[in-house]
PDB file of C-alpha atoms in Angstrom:
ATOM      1  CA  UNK A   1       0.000   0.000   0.000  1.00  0.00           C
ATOM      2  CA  UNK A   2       1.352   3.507  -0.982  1.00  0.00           C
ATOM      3  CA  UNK A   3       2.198   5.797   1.517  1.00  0.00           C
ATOM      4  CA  UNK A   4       1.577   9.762   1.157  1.00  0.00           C
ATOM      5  CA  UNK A   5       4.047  12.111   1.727  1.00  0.00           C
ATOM      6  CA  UNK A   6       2.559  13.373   5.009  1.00  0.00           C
ATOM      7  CA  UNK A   7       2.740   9.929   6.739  1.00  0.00           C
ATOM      8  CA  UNK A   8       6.535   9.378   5.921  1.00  0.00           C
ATOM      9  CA  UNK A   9       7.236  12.598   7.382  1.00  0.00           C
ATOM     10  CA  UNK A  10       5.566  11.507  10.371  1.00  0.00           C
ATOM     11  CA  UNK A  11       7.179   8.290  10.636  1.00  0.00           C
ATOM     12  CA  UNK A  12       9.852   8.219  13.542  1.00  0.00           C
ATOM     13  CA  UNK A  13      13.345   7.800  13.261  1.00  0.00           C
ATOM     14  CA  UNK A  14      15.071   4.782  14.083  1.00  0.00           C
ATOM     15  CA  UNK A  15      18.021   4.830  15.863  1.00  0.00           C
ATOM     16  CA  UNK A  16      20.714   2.554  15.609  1.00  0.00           C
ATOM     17  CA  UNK A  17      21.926   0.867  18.980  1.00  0.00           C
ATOM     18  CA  UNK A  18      25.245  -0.924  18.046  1.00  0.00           C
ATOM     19  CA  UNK A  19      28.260  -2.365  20.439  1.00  0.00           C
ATOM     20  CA  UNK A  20      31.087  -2.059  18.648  1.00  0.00           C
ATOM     21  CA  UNK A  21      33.882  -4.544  17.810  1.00  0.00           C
ATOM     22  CA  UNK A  22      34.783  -7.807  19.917  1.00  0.00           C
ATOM     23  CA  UNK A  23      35.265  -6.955  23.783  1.00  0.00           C
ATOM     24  CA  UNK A  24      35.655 -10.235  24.776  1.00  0.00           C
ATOM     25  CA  UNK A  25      39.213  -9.252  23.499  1.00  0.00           C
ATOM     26  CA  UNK A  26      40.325  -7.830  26.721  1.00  0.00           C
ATOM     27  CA  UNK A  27      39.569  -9.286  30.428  1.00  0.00           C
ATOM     28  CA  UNK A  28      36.956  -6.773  31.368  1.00  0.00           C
ATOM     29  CA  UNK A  29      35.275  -7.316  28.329  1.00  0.00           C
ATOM     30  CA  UNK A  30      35.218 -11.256  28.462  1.00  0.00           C
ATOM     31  CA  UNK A  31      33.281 -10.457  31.937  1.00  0.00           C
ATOM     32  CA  UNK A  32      31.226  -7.796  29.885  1.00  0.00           C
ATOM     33  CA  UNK A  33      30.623 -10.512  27.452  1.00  0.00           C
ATOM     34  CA  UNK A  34      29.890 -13.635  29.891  1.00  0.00           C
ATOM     35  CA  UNK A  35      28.273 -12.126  33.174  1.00  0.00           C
ATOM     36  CA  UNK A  36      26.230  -8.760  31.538  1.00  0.00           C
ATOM     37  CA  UNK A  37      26.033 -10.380  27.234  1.00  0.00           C
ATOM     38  CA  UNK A  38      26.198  -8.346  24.181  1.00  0.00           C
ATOM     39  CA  UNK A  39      22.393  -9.023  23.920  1.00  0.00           C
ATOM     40  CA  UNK A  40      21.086  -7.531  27.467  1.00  0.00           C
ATOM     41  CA  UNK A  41      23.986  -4.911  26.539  1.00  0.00           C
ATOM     42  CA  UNK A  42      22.192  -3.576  23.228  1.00  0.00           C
ATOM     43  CA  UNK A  43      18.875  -3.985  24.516  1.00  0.00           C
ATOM     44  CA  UNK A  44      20.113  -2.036  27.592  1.00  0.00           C
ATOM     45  CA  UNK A  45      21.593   0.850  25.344  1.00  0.00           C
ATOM     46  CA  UNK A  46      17.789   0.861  23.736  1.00  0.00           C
ATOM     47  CA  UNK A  47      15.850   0.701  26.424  1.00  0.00           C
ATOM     48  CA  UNK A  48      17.872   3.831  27.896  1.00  0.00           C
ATOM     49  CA  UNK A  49      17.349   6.107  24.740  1.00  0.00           C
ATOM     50  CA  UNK A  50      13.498   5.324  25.321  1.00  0.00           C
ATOM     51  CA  UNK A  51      13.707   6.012  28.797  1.00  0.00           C
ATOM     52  CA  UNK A  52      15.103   9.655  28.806  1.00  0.00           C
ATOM     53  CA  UNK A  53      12.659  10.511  26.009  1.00  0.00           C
ATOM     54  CA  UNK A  54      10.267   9.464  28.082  1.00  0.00           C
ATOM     55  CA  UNK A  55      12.164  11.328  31.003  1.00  0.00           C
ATOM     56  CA  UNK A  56      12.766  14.477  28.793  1.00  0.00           C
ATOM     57  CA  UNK A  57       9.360  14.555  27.428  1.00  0.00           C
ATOM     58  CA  UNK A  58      10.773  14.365  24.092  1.00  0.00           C
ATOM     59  CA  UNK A  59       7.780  12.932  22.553  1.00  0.00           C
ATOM     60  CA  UNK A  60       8.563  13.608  18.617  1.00  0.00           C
ATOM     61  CA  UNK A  61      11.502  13.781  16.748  1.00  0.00           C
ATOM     62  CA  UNK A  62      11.533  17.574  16.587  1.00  0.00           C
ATOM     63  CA  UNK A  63      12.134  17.094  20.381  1.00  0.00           C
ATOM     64  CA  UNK A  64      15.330  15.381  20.207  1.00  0.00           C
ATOM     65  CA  UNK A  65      18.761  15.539  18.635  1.00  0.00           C
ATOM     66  CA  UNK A  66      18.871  14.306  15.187  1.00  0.00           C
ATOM     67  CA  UNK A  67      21.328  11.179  16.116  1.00  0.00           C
ATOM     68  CA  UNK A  68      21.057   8.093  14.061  1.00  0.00           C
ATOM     69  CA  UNK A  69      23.176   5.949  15.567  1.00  0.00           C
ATOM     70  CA  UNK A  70      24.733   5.136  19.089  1.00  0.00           C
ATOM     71  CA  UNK A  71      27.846   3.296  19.701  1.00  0.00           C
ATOM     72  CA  UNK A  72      29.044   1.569  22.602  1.00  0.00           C
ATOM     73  CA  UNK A  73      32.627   0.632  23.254  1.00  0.00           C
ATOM     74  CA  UNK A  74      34.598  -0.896  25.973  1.00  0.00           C
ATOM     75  CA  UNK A  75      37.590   0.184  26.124  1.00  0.00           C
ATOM     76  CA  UNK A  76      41.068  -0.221  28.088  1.00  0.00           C
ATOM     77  CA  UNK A  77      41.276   3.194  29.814  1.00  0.00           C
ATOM     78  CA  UNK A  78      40.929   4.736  33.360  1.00  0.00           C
ATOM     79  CA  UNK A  79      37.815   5.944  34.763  1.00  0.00           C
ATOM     80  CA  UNK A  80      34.660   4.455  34.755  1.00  0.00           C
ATOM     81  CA  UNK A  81      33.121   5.671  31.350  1.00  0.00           C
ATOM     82  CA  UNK A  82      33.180   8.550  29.018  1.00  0.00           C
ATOM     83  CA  UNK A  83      30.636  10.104  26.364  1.00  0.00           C
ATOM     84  CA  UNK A  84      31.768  11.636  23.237  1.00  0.00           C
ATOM     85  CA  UNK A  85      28.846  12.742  20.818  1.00  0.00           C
ATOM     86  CA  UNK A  86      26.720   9.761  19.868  1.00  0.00           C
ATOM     87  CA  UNK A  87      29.707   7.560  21.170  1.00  0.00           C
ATOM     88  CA  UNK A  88      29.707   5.580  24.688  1.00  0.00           C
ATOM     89  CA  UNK A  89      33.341   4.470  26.148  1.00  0.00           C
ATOM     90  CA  UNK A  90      33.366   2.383  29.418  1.00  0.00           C
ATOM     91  CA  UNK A  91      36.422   1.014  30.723  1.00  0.00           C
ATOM     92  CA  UNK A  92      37.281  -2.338  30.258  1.00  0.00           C
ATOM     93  CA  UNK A  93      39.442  -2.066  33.650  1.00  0.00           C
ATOM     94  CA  UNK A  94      35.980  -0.731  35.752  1.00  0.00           C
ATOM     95  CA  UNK A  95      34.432  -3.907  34.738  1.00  0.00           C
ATOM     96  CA  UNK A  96      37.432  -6.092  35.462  1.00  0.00           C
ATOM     97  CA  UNK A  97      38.165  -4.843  39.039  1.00  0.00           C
ATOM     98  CA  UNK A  98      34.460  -4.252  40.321  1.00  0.00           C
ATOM     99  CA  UNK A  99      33.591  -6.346  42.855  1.00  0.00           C
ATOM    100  CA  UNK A 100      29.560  -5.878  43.246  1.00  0.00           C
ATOM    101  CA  UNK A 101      27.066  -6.604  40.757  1.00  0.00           C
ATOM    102  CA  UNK A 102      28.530  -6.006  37.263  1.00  0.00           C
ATOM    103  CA  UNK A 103      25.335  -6.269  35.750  1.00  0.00           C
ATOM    104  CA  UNK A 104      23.441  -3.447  37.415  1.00  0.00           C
ATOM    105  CA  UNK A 105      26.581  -1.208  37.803  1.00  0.00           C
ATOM    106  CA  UNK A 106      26.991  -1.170  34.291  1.00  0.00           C
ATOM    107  CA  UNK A 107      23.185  -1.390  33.453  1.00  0.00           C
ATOM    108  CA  UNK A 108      23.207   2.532  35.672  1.00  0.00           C
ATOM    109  CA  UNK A 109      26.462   3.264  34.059  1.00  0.00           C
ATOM    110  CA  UNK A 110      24.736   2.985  30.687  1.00  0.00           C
ATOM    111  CA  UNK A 111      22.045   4.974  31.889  1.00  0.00           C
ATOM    112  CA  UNK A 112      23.735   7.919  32.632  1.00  0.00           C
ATOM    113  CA  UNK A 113      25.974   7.754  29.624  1.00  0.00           C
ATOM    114  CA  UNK A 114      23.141   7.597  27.171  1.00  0.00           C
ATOM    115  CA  UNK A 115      21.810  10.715  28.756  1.00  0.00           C
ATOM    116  CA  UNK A 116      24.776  12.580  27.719  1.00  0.00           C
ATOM    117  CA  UNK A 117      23.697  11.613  24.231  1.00  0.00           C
ATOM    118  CA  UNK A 118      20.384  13.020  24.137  1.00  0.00           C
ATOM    119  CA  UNK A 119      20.390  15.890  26.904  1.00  0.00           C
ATOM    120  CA  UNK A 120      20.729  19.507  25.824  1.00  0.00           C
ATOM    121  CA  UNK A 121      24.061  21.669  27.195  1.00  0.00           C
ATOM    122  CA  UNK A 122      23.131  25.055  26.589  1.00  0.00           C
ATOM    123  CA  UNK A 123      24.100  25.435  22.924  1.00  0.00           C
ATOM    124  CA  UNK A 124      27.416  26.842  23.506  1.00  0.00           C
ATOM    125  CA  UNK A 125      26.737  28.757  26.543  1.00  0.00           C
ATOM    126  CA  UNK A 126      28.505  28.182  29.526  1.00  0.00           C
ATOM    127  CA  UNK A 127      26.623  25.680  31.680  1.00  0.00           C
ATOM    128  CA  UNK A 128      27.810  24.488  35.383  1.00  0.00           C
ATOM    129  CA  UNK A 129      29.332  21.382  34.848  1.00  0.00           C
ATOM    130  CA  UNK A 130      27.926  19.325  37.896  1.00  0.00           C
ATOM    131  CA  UNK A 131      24.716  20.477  36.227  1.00  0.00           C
ATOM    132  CA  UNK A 132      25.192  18.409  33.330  1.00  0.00           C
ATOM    133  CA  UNK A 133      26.077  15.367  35.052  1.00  0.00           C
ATOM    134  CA  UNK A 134      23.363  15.821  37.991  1.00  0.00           C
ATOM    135  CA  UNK A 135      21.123  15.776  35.178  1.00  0.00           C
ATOM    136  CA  UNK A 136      22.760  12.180  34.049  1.00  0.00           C
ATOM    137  CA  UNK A 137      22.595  10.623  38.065  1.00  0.00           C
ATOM    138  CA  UNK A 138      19.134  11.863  38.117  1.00  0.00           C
ATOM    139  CA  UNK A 139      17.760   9.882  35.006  1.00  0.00           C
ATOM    140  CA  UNK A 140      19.957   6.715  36.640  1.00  0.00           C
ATOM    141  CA  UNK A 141      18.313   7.283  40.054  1.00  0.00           C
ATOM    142  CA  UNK A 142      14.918   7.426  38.197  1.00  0.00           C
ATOM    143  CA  UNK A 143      15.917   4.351  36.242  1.00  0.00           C
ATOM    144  CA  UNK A 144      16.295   2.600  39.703  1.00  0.00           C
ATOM    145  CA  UNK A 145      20.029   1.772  39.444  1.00  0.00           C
ATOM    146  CA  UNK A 146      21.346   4.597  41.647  1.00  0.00           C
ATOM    147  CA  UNK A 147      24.071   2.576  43.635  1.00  0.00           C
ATOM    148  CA  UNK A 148      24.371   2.050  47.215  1.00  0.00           C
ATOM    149  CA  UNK A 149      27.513   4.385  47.612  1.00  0.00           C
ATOM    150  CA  UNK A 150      25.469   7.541  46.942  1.00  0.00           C
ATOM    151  CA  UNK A 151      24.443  10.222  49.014  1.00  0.00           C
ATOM    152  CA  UNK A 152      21.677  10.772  51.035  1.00  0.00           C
ATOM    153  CA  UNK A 153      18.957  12.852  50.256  1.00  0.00           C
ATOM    154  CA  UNK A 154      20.465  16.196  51.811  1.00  0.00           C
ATOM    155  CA  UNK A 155      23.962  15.733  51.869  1.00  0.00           C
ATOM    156  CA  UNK A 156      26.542  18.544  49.842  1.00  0.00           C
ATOM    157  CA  UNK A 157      28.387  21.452  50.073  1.00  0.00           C
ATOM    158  CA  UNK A 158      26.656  23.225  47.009  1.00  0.00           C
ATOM    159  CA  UNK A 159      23.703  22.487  44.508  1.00  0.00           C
ATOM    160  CA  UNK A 160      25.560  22.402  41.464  1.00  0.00           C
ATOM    161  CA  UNK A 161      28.341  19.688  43.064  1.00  0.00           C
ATOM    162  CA  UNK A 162      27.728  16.943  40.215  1.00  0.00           C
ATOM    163  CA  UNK A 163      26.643  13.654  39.901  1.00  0.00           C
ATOM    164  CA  UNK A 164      24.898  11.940  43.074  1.00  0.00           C
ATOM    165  CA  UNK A 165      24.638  15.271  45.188  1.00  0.00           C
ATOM    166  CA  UNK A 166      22.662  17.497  42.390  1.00  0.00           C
ATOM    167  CA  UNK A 167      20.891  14.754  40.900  1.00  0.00           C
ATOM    168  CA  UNK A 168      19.240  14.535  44.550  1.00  0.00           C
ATOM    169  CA  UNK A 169      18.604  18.113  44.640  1.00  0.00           C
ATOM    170  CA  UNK A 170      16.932  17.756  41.129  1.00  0.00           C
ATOM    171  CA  UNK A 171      14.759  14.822  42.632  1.00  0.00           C
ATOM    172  CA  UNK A 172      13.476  17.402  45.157  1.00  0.00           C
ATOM    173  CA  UNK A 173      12.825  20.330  42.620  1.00  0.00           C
ATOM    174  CA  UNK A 174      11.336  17.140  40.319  1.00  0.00           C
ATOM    175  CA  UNK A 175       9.406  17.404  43.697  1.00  0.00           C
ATOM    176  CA  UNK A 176       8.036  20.460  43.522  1.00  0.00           C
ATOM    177  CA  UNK A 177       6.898  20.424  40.220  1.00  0.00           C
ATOM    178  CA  UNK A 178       6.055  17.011  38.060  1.00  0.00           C
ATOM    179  CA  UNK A 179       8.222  17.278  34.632  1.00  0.00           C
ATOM    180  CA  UNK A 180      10.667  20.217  36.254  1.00  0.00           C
ATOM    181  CA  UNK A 181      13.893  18.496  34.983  1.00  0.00           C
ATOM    182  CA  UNK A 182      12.705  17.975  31.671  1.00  0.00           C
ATOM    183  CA  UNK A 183      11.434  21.968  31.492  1.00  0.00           C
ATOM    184  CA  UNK A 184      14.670  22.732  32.575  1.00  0.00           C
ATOM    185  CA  UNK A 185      16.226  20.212  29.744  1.00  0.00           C
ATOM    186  CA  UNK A 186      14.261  21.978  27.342  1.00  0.00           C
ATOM    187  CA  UNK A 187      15.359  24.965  28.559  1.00  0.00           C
ATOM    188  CA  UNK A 188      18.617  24.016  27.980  1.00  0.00           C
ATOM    189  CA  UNK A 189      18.869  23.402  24.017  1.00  0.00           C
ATOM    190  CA  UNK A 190      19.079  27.330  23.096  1.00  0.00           C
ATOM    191  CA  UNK A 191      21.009  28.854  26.220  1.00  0.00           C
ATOM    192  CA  UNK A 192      21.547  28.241  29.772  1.00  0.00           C
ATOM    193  CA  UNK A 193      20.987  30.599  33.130  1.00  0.00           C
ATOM    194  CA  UNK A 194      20.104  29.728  36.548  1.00  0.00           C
ATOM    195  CA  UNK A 195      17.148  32.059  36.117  1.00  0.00           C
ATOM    196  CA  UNK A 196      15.778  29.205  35.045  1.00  0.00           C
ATOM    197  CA  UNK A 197      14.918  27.972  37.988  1.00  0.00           C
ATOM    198  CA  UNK A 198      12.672  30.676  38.684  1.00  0.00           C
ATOM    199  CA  UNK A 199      11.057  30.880  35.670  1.00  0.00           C
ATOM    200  CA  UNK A 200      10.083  26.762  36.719  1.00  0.00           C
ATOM    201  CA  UNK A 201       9.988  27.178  40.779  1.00  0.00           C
ATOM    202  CA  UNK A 202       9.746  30.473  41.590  1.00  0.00           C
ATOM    203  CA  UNK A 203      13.108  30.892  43.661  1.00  0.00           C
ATOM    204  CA  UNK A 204      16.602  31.367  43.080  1.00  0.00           C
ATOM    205  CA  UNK A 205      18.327  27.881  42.831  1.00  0.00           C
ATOM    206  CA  UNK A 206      20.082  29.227  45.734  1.00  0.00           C
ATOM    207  CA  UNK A 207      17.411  29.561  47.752  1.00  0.00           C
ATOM    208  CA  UNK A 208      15.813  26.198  46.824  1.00  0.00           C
ATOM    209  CA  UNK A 209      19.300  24.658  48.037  1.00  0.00           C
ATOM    210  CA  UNK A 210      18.760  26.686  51.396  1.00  0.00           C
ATOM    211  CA  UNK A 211      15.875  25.071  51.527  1.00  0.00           C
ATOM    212  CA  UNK A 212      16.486  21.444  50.574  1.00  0.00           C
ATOM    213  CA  UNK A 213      19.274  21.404  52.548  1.00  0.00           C
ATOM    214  CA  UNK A 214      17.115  22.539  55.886  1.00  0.00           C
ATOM    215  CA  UNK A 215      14.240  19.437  55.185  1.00  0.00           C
ATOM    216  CA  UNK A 216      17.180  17.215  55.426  1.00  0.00           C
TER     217      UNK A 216
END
């Protein structure tokens, strides 16, 4: 049946989920390989892209970044992982040497990696850094894979500290308004200022800090 040209520019992209080359080549990719599989791996890097849309509120295509494809690697290298553009490192040594539950670490790990993919940062504009990767920790602590090494609810010296400590505070101005994170997201593709916040919340983020900090 022939399709018009209104419904093909409707249809969705599709986005390639692809783990690259052989890790089983290297002793943190042979555990990779045997104890997490290539198969739960792709369907893990899938399921994540679908999950921060969903997160986001990116809805259409319009919504997103036009990325096609999405490449995981594991690599030999320090650290734990690393995003570059539509590509995913994580180290081959993390997976080696971790002694816990390889399959949910890196299941999280994924999950905060892939946001980097799709999340805005400002377009150019200077954005706080522990911002950007709050943003990441708080789409793996809605995921359910926030490990047990995190912070409290509470704990920090500042809101814009990174990772575990801001994605908390973003859980509590999630709080406050349903959707708030992916406002500010939006938010986020054409500029960056912490007005935002009280265009969203109606305080400073300074003040909301104040305050999260005394319900602790």
């Amino acid at each position: 049946m022939a399709h018009n040209a209104s419904s093909l520019l409707q249809s969705p992209r599709v986005v390639q989920h692809i783990i690259a080359g052989r890790p089983e080549t290297t002793p943190g990719g042979l555990r990779f390989t045997t104890e997490i599989g290539l198969e739960y791996g792709k369907q893990t890097l899938i399921s994540a892209t679908n999950f921060i849309w969903n997160i986001f509120q990116q809805s259409t295509d319009p919504d997103r970044k036009n990325i096609p494809q999405v490449i995981l690697f594991i690599n030999n290298m320090d650290g734990v992982a690393y995003t570059s553009d539509h590509e995913i490192h994580i180290s081959a040594n993390y997976i080696e040497k971790y002694t816990g539950g390889i399959k949910r670490e890196i299941t999280g790990v994924i999950y905060h990696e892939m946001t980097h993919v799709w999340q805005w940062d400002g377009n150019g504009e200077a954005v706080p850094g522990g911002l950007i990767e709050g943003i990441a920790d708080f789409v793996r602590l809605k995921a359910g894979y926030a490990p047990n090494h995190w912070v409290e609810p509470g704990v920090g010296d500042r809101w814009d500290q990174g990772y575990d400590v801001t994605a908390r505070f973003l859980d509590h101005c999630d709080s406050l308004r349903n959707g708030f994170v992916a406002e500010l997201n939006k938010k986020m593709r054409s500029g960056y200022s912490d007005y935002f916040f009280v265009e969203l919340l109606g305080k400073t983020v300074d003040q909301l800090w104040i305050e999260y900090k005394a319900q602790a």
